[in-house]
């Protein structure tokens, strides 16, 4: 049986990646530069840009990080101090960032959030999310979806935006059922994945009806106390 899932993320046009608790990485459609970055060490977290498959953020279990980000983001991201990120970019465009970073790409160009130990940089986020990012301290999880949808968590408190009801209805249903949500991964075309206590759900694309996000049997993705349920609209 496979290990529990640490994280999941979506790129454009059906690209996805899953990191299991034992460090195994499963993916579909990743470009060569992302695969190379994933092979450099054991991965704790990976976040894909839903608009451009070549852009990513990776944190390894030893605390080091690697990323490729749009150059236009660098001035804002530099506001976060004392970080060290190895970037898949020319040396002149590199920036310094810290470890155990909460990072989220948005559904549009120049929308992102990066936060660590109370230092936060973001751009283009929904107003309610921006207000929460202004709060003292760092969140433990942030995900930015389409049409104003977002997930924010800090300690035991978490919020799912009201726009999520339309953009990602299955995520909204679970939120309304007062489930304890650990993390959410929003993707394009209504794809979403989330971990609720010891259950991880995946939502089918509401636009295309295609499987989402991981075309593997449920039994391939469970184990060690983690039961999974595939959901679709």
mmCIF file of C-alpha atoms in Angstrom:
data_model
loop_
_atom_site.group_PDB
_atom_site.id
_atom_site.type_symbol
_atom_site.label_atom_id
_atom_site.label_comp_id
_atom_site.label_asym_id
_atom_site.label_seq_id
_atom_site.Cartn_x
_atom_site.Cartn_y
_atom_site.Cartn_z
ATOM 1 C CA UNK A 1 0.000 0.000 0.000
ATOM 2 C CA UNK A 2 1.186 3.523 -0.796
ATOM 3 C CA UNK A 3 1.930 6.097 1.857
ATOM 4 C CA UNK A 4 -0.282 9.009 2.932
ATOM 5 C CA UNK A 5 -0.130 12.084 0.725
ATOM 6 C CA UNK A 6 1.889 15.072 1.942
ATOM 7 C CA UNK A 7 0.739 17.401 -0.814
ATOM 8 C CA UNK A 8 -0.741 17.623 -4.295
ATOM 9 C CA UNK A 9 -0.604 20.337 -6.926
ATOM 10 C CA UNK A 10 -1.969 21.080 -10.398
ATOM 11 C CA UNK A 11 -0.371 22.618 -13.463
ATOM 12 C CA UNK A 12 -2.039 23.550 -16.752
ATOM 13 C CA UNK A 13 -3.617 21.131 -19.215
ATOM 14 C CA UNK A 14 -3.869 18.110 -16.946
ATOM 15 C CA UNK A 15 -0.405 18.358 -15.368
ATOM 16 C CA UNK A 16 -0.287 17.220 -11.721
ATOM 17 C CA UNK A 17 2.074 16.025 -9.009
ATOM 18 C CA UNK A 18 1.626 14.122 -5.731
ATOM 19 C CA UNK A 19 4.185 13.753 -2.929
ATOM 20 C CA UNK A 20 3.543 10.787 -0.652
ATOM 21 C CA UNK A 21 4.634 10.572 2.970
ATOM 22 C CA UNK A 22 7.504 8.203 2.175
ATOM 23 C CA UNK A 23 8.913 10.699 -0.328
ATOM 24 C CA UNK A 24 7.647 8.990 -3.456
ATOM 25 C CA UNK A 25 6.671 11.485 -6.139
ATOM 26 C CA UNK A 26 4.035 10.612 -8.727
ATOM 27 C CA UNK A 27 3.194 12.964 -11.551
ATOM 28 C CA UNK A 28 1.730 13.454 -14.988
ATOM 29 C CA UNK A 29 2.989 15.737 -17.730
ATOM 30 C CA UNK A 30 5.723 17.569 -15.792
ATOM 31 C CA UNK A 31 8.325 19.330 -17.969
ATOM 32 C CA UNK A 32 11.983 18.344 -17.791
ATOM 33 C CA UNK A 33 13.105 21.248 -15.576
ATOM 34 C CA UNK A 34 10.548 20.391 -12.876
ATOM 35 C CA UNK A 35 11.399 16.682 -12.995
ATOM 36 C CA UNK A 36 15.077 17.576 -12.622
ATOM 37 C CA UNK A 37 14.345 19.749 -9.587
ATOM 38 C CA UNK A 38 12.248 16.999 -7.988
ATOM 39 C CA UNK A 39 15.120 14.540 -8.419
ATOM 40 C CA UNK A 40 17.590 16.659 -6.413
ATOM 41 C CA UNK A 41 16.393 15.418 -3.014
ATOM 42 C CA UNK A 42 13.520 14.109 -0.932
ATOM 43 C CA UNK A 43 10.577 16.480 -1.388
ATOM 44 C CA UNK A 44 8.342 17.806 1.380
ATOM 45 C CA UNK A 45 6.214 20.148 -0.707
ATOM 46 C CA UNK A 46 5.805 21.116 -4.347
ATOM 47 C CA UNK A 47 3.570 23.826 -5.805
ATOM 48 C CA UNK A 48 3.003 24.119 -9.555
ATOM 49 C CA UNK A 49 1.985 27.224 -11.458
ATOM 50 C CA UNK A 50 -1.482 26.437 -12.898
ATOM 51 C CA UNK A 51 -0.731 28.721 -15.858
ATOM 52 C CA UNK A 52 2.803 27.730 -16.834
ATOM 53 C CA UNK A 53 4.092 24.194 -16.343
ATOM 54 C CA UNK A 54 7.764 25.227 -16.149
ATOM 55 C CA UNK A 55 7.256 27.384 -13.041
ATOM 56 C CA UNK A 56 7.239 25.790 -9.585
ATOM 57 C CA UNK A 57 8.182 26.020 -5.924
ATOM 58 C CA UNK A 58 9.763 23.034 -4.118
ATOM 59 C CA UNK A 59 10.759 22.532 -0.486
ATOM 60 C CA UNK A 60 12.968 19.535 0.325
ATOM 61 C CA UNK A 61 12.927 17.643 3.614
ATOM 62 C CA UNK A 62 16.382 18.994 4.525
ATOM 63 C CA UNK A 63 14.986 22.534 4.514
ATOM 64 C CA UNK A 64 16.477 23.638 1.205
ATOM 65 C CA UNK A 65 14.250 24.953 -1.546
ATOM 66 C CA UNK A 66 14.230 25.437 -5.297
ATOM 67 C CA UNK A 67 11.920 27.444 -7.522
ATOM 68 C CA UNK A 68 11.354 29.100 -10.827
ATOM 69 C CA UNK A 69 9.197 32.212 -10.576
ATOM 70 C CA UNK A 70 8.291 35.078 -12.907
ATOM 71 C CA UNK A 71 10.916 37.847 -12.824
ATOM 72 C CA UNK A 72 8.180 40.414 -12.125
ATOM 73 C CA UNK A 73 7.589 38.842 -8.700
ATOM 74 C CA UNK A 74 11.124 39.291 -7.415
ATOM 75 C CA UNK A 75 10.925 42.840 -5.978
ATOM 76 C CA UNK A 76 7.933 41.905 -3.803
ATOM 77 C CA UNK A 77 9.307 38.538 -2.759
ATOM 78 C CA UNK A 78 12.624 40.096 -1.728
ATOM 79 C CA UNK A 79 10.764 41.747 1.145
ATOM 80 C CA UNK A 80 10.849 38.404 2.954
ATOM 81 C CA UNK A 81 14.189 38.288 4.722
ATOM 82 C CA UNK A 82 16.842 35.655 5.484
ATOM 83 C CA UNK A 83 15.764 33.019 3.006
ATOM 84 C CA UNK A 84 17.943 30.832 0.784
ATOM 85 C CA UNK A 85 16.370 29.502 -2.390
ATOM 86 C CA UNK A 86 18.164 27.781 -5.237
ATOM 87 C CA UNK A 87 16.388 29.025 -8.334
ATOM 88 C CA UNK A 88 16.049 27.498 -11.774
ATOM 89 C CA UNK A 89 16.710 30.955 -13.210
ATOM 90 C CA UNK A 90 19.752 32.975 -14.383
ATOM 91 C CA UNK A 91 21.970 34.035 -11.460
ATOM 92 C CA UNK A 92 21.150 37.709 -11.883
ATOM 93 C CA UNK A 93 17.445 37.031 -11.260
ATOM 94 C CA UNK A 94 17.898 34.964 -8.073
ATOM 95 C CA UNK A 95 16.355 35.999 -4.773
ATOM 96 C CA UNK A 96 16.991 34.961 -1.183
ATOM 97 C CA UNK A 97 14.126 33.429 0.798
ATOM 98 C CA UNK A 98 13.749 31.291 4.207
ATOM 99 C CA UNK A 99 12.662 27.673 4.796
ATOM 100 C CA UNK A 100 9.324 26.081 5.677
ATOM 101 C CA UNK A 101 7.650 28.630 3.463
ATOM 102 C CA UNK A 102 3.931 28.684 2.716
ATOM 103 C CA UNK A 103 3.690 29.372 -1.011
ATOM 104 C CA UNK A 104 0.746 29.644 -3.413
ATOM 105 C CA UNK A 105 0.458 30.442 -7.097
ATOM 106 C CA UNK A 106 -2.761 32.141 -8.182
ATOM 107 C CA UNK A 107 -5.054 31.444 -11.150
ATOM 108 C CA UNK A 108 -3.917 34.570 -13.023
ATOM 109 C CA UNK A 109 -0.507 36.061 -13.859
ATOM 110 C CA UNK A 110 1.062 38.050 -11.005
ATOM 111 C CA UNK A 111 -1.158 36.492 -8.329
ATOM 112 C CA UNK A 112 0.777 34.767 -5.553
ATOM 113 C CA UNK A 113 1.345 34.487 -1.823
ATOM 114 C CA UNK A 114 4.548 33.657 0.045
ATOM 115 C CA UNK A 115 4.868 33.788 3.816
ATOM 116 C CA UNK A 116 7.335 32.693 6.500
ATOM 117 C CA UNK A 117 7.642 33.516 10.215
ATOM 118 C CA UNK A 118 5.472 36.593 10.007
ATOM 119 C CA UNK A 119 7.070 37.963 6.838
ATOM 120 C CA UNK A 120 4.596 37.893 3.961
ATOM 121 C CA UNK A 121 4.608 38.989 0.346
ATOM 122 C CA UNK A 122 1.565 38.707 -1.887
ATOM 123 C CA UNK A 123 -0.027 40.262 -4.921
ATOM 124 C CA UNK A 124 -3.445 40.144 -6.545
ATOM 125 C CA UNK A 125 -5.064 38.042 -3.790
ATOM 126 C CA UNK A 126 -8.793 38.333 -2.986
ATOM 127 C CA UNK A 127 -9.520 41.145 -0.540
ATOM 128 C CA UNK A 128 -10.579 38.833 2.287
ATOM 129 C CA UNK A 129 -7.429 36.740 1.917
ATOM 130 C CA UNK A 130 -5.266 39.876 1.832
ATOM 131 C CA UNK A 131 -6.885 40.993 5.080
ATOM 132 C CA UNK A 132 -5.979 37.698 6.752
ATOM 133 C CA UNK A 133 -2.451 37.820 5.384
ATOM 134 C CA UNK A 134 -2.087 41.170 7.137
ATOM 135 C CA UNK A 135 -2.701 39.462 10.487
ATOM 136 C CA UNK A 136 0.267 38.967 12.755
ATOM 137 C CA UNK A 137 2.022 35.628 12.286
ATOM 138 C CA UNK A 138 2.191 33.225 9.362
ATOM 139 C CA UNK A 139 -0.546 30.872 8.145
ATOM 140 C CA UNK A 140 0.165 27.157 7.963
ATOM 141 C CA UNK A 141 -1.595 26.738 4.585
ATOM 142 C CA UNK A 142 -2.818 28.946 1.741
ATOM 143 C CA UNK A 143 -4.309 27.996 -1.615
ATOM 144 C CA UNK A 144 -5.707 30.392 -4.231
ATOM 145 C CA UNK A 145 -8.275 29.087 -6.707
ATOM 146 C CA UNK A 146 -10.321 30.427 -9.572
ATOM 147 C CA UNK A 147 -12.986 33.144 -9.349
ATOM 148 C CA UNK A 148 -12.139 34.307 -5.822
ATOM 149 C CA UNK A 149 -11.889 30.872 -4.200
ATOM 150 C CA UNK A 150 -9.250 30.494 -1.504
ATOM 151 C CA UNK A 151 -8.299 28.417 1.530
ATOM 152 C CA UNK A 152 -6.427 29.897 4.509
ATOM 153 C CA UNK A 153 -5.370 28.118 7.679
ATOM 154 C CA UNK A 154 -3.562 29.334 10.774
ATOM 155 C CA UNK A 155 -3.153 26.970 13.705
ATOM 156 C CA UNK A 156 -6.623 25.434 14.314
ATOM 157 C CA UNK A 157 -8.504 28.200 12.478
ATOM 158 C CA UNK A 158 -9.245 27.983 8.771
ATOM 159 C CA UNK A 159 -11.406 29.743 6.187
ATOM 160 C CA UNK A 160 -12.846 28.761 2.821
ATOM 161 C CA UNK A 161 -14.099 31.751 0.809
ATOM 162 C CA UNK A 162 -17.759 31.927 -0.188
ATOM 163 C CA UNK A 163 -16.720 32.014 -3.864
ATOM 164 C CA UNK A 164 -15.525 28.427 -3.440
ATOM 165 C CA UNK A 165 -19.159 27.261 -3.424
ATOM 166 C CA UNK A 166 -19.413 27.977 -7.165
ATOM 167 C CA UNK A 167 -15.827 27.390 -8.242
ATOM 168 C CA UNK A 168 -15.191 24.177 -6.255
ATOM 169 C CA UNK A 169 -18.530 22.940 -4.882
ATOM 170 C CA UNK A 170 -17.260 19.689 -3.353
ATOM 171 C CA UNK A 171 -14.642 21.558 -1.334
ATOM 172 C CA UNK A 172 -17.394 23.900 -0.170
ATOM 173 C CA UNK A 173 -19.619 20.996 0.915
ATOM 174 C CA UNK A 174 -16.871 19.566 3.082
ATOM 175 C CA UNK A 175 -16.181 22.982 4.588
ATOM 176 C CA UNK A 176 -19.875 23.444 5.415
ATOM 177 C CA UNK A 177 -19.890 20.032 7.089
ATOM 178 C CA UNK A 178 -17.350 21.449 9.556
ATOM 179 C CA UNK A 179 -14.701 18.900 8.643
ATOM 180 C CA UNK A 180 -11.179 19.560 9.920
ATOM 181 C CA UNK A 181 -9.351 20.519 6.721
ATOM 182 C CA UNK A 182 -5.559 20.161 6.736
ATOM 183 C CA UNK A 183 -4.818 21.494 3.268
ATOM 184 C CA UNK A 184 -6.470 22.276 -0.063
ATOM 185 C CA UNK A 185 -4.934 22.318 -3.538
ATOM 186 C CA UNK A 186 -6.997 24.300 -6.055
ATOM 187 C CA UNK A 187 -6.306 23.828 -9.741
ATOM 188 C CA UNK A 188 -7.581 24.988 -13.133
ATOM 189 C CA UNK A 189 -10.916 23.914 -14.628
ATOM 190 C CA UNK A 190 -12.426 23.103 -11.257
ATOM 191 C CA UNK A 191 -9.831 20.520 -10.218
ATOM 192 C CA UNK A 192 -9.178 20.360 -6.487
ATOM 193 C CA UNK A 193 -7.638 18.065 -3.915
ATOM 194 C CA UNK A 194 -7.793 18.333 -0.139
ATOM 195 C CA UNK A 195 -6.931 16.467 3.031
ATOM 196 C CA UNK A 196 -9.615 16.275 5.715
ATOM 197 C CA UNK A 197 -8.344 14.709 8.924
ATOM 198 C CA UNK A 198 -7.305 11.261 7.637
ATOM 199 C CA UNK A 199 -9.187 11.439 4.334
ATOM 200 C CA UNK A 200 -8.022 13.064 1.103
ATOM 201 C CA UNK A 201 -10.624 13.962 -1.483
ATOM 202 C CA UNK A 202 -10.155 14.768 -5.157
ATOM 203 C CA UNK A 203 -12.717 16.647 -7.197
ATOM 204 C CA UNK A 204 -13.471 16.030 -10.861
ATOM 205 C CA UNK A 205 -13.316 18.914 -13.292
ATOM 206 C CA UNK A 206 -16.767 20.476 -13.449
ATOM 207 C CA UNK A 207 -16.058 21.814 -16.943
ATOM 208 C CA UNK A 208 -14.601 18.795 -18.720
ATOM 209 C CA UNK A 209 -15.871 15.913 -16.597
ATOM 210 C CA UNK A 210 -12.398 14.376 -16.749
ATOM 211 C CA UNK A 211 -10.883 12.418 -13.898
ATOM 212 C CA UNK A 212 -9.298 14.615 -11.311
ATOM 213 C CA UNK A 213 -6.626 14.856 -10.409
ATOM 214 C CA UNK A 214 -4.781 11.561 -10.422
ATOM 215 C CA UNK A 215 -5.733 8.803 -12.841
ATOM 216 C CA UNK A 216 -4.744 5.994 -10.477
ATOM 217 C CA UNK A 217 -6.958 3.530 -8.600
ATOM 218 C CA UNK A 218 -7.992 4.605 -5.119
ATOM 219 C CA UNK A 219 -6.178 1.579 -3.670
ATOM 220 C CA UNK A 220 -2.917 2.912 -5.145
ATOM 221 C CA UNK A 221 -3.236 6.098 -3.097
ATOM 222 C CA UNK A 222 -4.209 4.873 0.348
ATOM 223 C CA UNK A 223 -2.336 3.394 3.242
ATOM 224 C CA UNK A 224 -0.996 3.947 6.747
ATOM 225 C CA UNK A 225 -4.375 5.053 8.029
ATOM 226 C CA UNK A 226 -5.156 7.342 5.079
ATOM 227 C CA UNK A 227 -8.367 6.417 3.281
ATOM 228 C CA UNK A 228 -9.241 8.154 0.038
ATOM 229 C CA UNK A 229 -12.413 8.915 -1.822
ATOM 230 C CA UNK A 230 -12.552 10.135 -5.403
ATOM 231 C CA UNK A 231 -15.335 12.625 -6.030
ATOM 232 C CA UNK A 232 -16.707 14.118 -9.240
ATOM 233 C CA UNK A 233 -19.505 16.339 -10.376
#
